[in-house]
Coordinates of C-alpha atoms and ligand atoms in Angstrom, one line a residue:
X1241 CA 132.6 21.0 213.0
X1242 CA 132.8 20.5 209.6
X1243 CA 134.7 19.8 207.1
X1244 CA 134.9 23.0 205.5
X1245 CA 135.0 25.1 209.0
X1246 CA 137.0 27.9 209.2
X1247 CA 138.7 27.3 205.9
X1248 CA 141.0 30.0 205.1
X1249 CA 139.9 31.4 201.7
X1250 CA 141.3 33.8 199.9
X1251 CA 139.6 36.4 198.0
X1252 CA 141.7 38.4 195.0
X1253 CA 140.6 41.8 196.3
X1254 CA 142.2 44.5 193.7
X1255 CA 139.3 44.8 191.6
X1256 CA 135.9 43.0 191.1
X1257 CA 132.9 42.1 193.4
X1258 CA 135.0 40.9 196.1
X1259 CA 132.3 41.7 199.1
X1260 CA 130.2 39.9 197.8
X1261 CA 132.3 36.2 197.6
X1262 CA 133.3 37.0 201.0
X1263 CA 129.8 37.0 202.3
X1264 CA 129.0 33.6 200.2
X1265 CA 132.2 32.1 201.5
X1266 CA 131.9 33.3 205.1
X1267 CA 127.9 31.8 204.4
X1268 CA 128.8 28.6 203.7
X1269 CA 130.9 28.2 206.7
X1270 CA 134.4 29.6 205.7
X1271 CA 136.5 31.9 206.8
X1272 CA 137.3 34.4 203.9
X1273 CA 140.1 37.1 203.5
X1274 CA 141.1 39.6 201.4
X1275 CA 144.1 39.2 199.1
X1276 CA 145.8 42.4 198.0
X1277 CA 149.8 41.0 198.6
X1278 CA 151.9 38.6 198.3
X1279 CA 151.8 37.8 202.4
X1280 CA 147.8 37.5 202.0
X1281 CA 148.1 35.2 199.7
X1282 CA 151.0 33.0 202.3
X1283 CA 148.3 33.6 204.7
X1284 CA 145.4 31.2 202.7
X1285 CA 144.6 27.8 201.8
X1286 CA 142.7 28.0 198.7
X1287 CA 141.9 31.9 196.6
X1288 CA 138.8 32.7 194.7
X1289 CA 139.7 35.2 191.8
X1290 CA 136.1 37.2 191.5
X1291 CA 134.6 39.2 188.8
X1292 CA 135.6 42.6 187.4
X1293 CA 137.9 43.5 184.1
X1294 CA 140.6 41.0 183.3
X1295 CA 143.0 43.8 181.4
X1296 CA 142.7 45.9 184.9
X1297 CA 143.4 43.0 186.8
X1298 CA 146.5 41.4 185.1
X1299 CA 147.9 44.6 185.2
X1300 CA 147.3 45.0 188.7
X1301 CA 148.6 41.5 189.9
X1302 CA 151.8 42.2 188.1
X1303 CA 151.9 45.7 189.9
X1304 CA 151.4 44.0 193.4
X1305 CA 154.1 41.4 192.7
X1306 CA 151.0 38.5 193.1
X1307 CA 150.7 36.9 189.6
X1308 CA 154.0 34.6 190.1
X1309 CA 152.8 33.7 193.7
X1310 CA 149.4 32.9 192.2
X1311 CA 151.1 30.8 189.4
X1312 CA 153.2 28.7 191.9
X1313 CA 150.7 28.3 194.9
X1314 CA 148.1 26.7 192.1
X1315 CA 150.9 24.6 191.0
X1316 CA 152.3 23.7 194.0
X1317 CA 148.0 22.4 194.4
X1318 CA 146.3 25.4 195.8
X1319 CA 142.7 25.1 194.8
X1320 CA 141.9 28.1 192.7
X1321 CA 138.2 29.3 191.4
X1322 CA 137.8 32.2 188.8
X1323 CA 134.3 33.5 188.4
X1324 CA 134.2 35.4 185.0
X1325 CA 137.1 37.8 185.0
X1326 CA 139.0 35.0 187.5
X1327 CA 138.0 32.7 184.2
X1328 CA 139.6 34.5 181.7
X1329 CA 142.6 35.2 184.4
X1330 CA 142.9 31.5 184.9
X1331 CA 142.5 30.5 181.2
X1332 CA 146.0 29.2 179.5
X1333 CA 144.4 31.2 176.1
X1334 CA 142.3 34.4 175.5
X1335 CA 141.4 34.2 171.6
X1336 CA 140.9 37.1 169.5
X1337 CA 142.9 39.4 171.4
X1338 CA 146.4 39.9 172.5
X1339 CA 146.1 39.6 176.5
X1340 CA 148.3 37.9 178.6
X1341 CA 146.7 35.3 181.6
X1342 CA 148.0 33.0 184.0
X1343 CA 147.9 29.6 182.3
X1344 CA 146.5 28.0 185.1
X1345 CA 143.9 25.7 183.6
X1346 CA 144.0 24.3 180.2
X1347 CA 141.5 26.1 178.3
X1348 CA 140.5 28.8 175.5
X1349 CA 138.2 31.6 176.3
X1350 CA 136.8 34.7 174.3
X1351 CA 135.7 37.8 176.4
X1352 CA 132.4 38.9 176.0
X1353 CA 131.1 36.4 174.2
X1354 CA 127.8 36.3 175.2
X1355 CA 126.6 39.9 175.3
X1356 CA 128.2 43.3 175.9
X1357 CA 128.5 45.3 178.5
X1358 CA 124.3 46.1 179.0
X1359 CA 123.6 41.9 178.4
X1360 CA 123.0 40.2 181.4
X1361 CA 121.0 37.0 181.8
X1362 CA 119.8 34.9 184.3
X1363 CA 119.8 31.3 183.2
X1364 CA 118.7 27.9 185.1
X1365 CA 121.9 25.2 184.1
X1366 CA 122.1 21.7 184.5
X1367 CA 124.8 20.8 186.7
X1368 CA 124.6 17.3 187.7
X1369 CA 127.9 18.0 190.0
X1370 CA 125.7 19.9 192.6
X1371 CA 122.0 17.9 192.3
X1372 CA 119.0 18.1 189.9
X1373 CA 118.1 21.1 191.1
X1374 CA 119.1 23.7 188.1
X1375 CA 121.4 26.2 189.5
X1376 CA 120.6 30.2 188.9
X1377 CA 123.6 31.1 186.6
X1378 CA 124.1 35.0 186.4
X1379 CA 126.1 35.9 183.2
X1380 CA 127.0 39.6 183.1
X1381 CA 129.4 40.1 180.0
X1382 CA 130.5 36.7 180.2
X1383 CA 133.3 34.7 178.1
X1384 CA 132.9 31.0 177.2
X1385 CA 134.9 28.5 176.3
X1386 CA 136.2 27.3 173.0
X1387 CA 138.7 24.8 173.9
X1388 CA 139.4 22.4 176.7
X1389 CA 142.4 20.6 177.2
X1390 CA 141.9 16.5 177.7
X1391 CA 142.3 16.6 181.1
X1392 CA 139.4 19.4 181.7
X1393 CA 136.1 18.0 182.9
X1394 CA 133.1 20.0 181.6
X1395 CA 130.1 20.7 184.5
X1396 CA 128.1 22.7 183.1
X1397 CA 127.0 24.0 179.8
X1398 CA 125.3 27.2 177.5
X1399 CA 124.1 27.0 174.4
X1400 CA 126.8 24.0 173.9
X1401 CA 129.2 26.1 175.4
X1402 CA 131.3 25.4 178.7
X1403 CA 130.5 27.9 181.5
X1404 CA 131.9 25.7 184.3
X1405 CA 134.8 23.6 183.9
X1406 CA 137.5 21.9 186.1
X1407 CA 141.3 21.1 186.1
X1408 CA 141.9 19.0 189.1
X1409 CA 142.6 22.2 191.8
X1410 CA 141.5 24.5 188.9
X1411 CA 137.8 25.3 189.3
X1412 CA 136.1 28.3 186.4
X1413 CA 133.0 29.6 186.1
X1414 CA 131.2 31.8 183.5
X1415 CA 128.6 33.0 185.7
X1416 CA 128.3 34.5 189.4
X1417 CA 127.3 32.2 192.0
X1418 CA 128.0 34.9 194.4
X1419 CA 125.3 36.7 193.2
X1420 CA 122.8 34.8 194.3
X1421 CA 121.4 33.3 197.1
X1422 CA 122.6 29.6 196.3
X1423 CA 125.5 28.2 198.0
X1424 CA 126.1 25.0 196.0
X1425 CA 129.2 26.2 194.1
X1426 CA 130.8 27.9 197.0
X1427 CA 130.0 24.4 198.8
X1428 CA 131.7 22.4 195.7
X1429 CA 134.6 24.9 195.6
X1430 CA 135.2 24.7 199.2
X1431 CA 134.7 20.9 199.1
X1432 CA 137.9 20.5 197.0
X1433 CA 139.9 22.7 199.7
X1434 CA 139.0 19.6 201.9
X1435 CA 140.2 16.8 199.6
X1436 CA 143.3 15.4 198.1
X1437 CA 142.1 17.0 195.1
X1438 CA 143.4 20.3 196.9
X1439 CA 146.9 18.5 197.0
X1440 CA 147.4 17.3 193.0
X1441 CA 147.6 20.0 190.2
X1442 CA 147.2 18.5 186.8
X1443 CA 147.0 22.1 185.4
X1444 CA 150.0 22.5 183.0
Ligands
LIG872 N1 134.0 41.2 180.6 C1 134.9 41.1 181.7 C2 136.3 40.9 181.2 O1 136.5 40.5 180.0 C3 134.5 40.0 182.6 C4 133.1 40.3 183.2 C5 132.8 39.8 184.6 O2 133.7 39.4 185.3 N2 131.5 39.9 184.9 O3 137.2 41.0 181.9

């Protein structure tokens, strides 16, 4: 069995493209579960916040009494992804617009930023933390980064942008891994559920 086996992971399911992160999870050999209260989130090692709209969401979280448990489990050393919306959700800043976030990882994002709602693009990135192979990034109205706190390590890059980036349990992403048929970001996120990594937050 591996290390990963059965890993209880956690999907933030009030809004977004939840199914599809479960099926990636459960494809690379975890054991994915919804996340829609406050005992769902006791009930996990480790929660993926997917893609949707991050005004919806916040207000949602509040509304299901999850946005405090979120901020304390990632402190506390939960390992936490954000793909896109779970990005700007994570993000200590959203610039240009007055939208509160989680502060879970020490960086600036702008909504949108690279295309409205129609502008979509399927890029190949460099990502030397998962091989030489370039990985498919999906970007569907996608933020990027402006700022990075010291401690953030960059992974991967647009147009001299960061589109992945990491806080010690804090994993983001600009794109969608879990729209495409490549696991290797699933396998990285669920490789840091495994490790001490899992166990020290550095996120402020
Ligand atoms: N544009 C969305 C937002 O700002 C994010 C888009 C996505 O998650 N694909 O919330």
């Amino acid at each position: 069995m591996s290390e990963v086996e059965g890993r209880r992971v956690g999907v933030l399911a009030l809004q977004g493209d939840v199914d599809e992160h479960t099926a990636a999870l459960r494809r690379a050999g975890a054991s994915p579960r919804t996340v829609k209260t406050p005992a769902d989130l006791a009930d996990v090692d480790a929660l993926v916040i997917p893609g949707g709209e991050s005004t919806t969401v916040m207000k949602l979280l509040d509304r299901a009494g999850l946005a405090a448990p979120i901020v304390w489990r990632v402190r506390a050393g939960m390992p936490l992804w954000g793909t896109c919306m779970g990005m700007i959700v994570a993000a200590r800043e959203i610039v240009g617009v007055d939208q509160p976030s989680l502060g879970l990882i020490d960086i600036a994002v702008r909504r949108n930023a690279f295309g409205r709602q129609n502008d979509s693009a399927e890029l190949e990135l460099d990502i030397d933390a998962l091989g030489s192979t370039p990985f498919p990034g999906i970007f569907i109205r996608a933020p990027w980064i402006e700022r990075c706190g010291p401690a953030v390590e960059l992974l991967a890059e647009r147009d001299g942008r960061g589109v992945m980036v990491r806080e010690g349990n804090v994993l983001v992403t600009s794109f969608h891994p879990e729209l495409t048929a490549d696991l290797r970001v699933h396998r990285y996120f669920l490789d840091m559920t495994g490790s001490e990594a899992g166990n020290t937050s550095t996120a402020a």
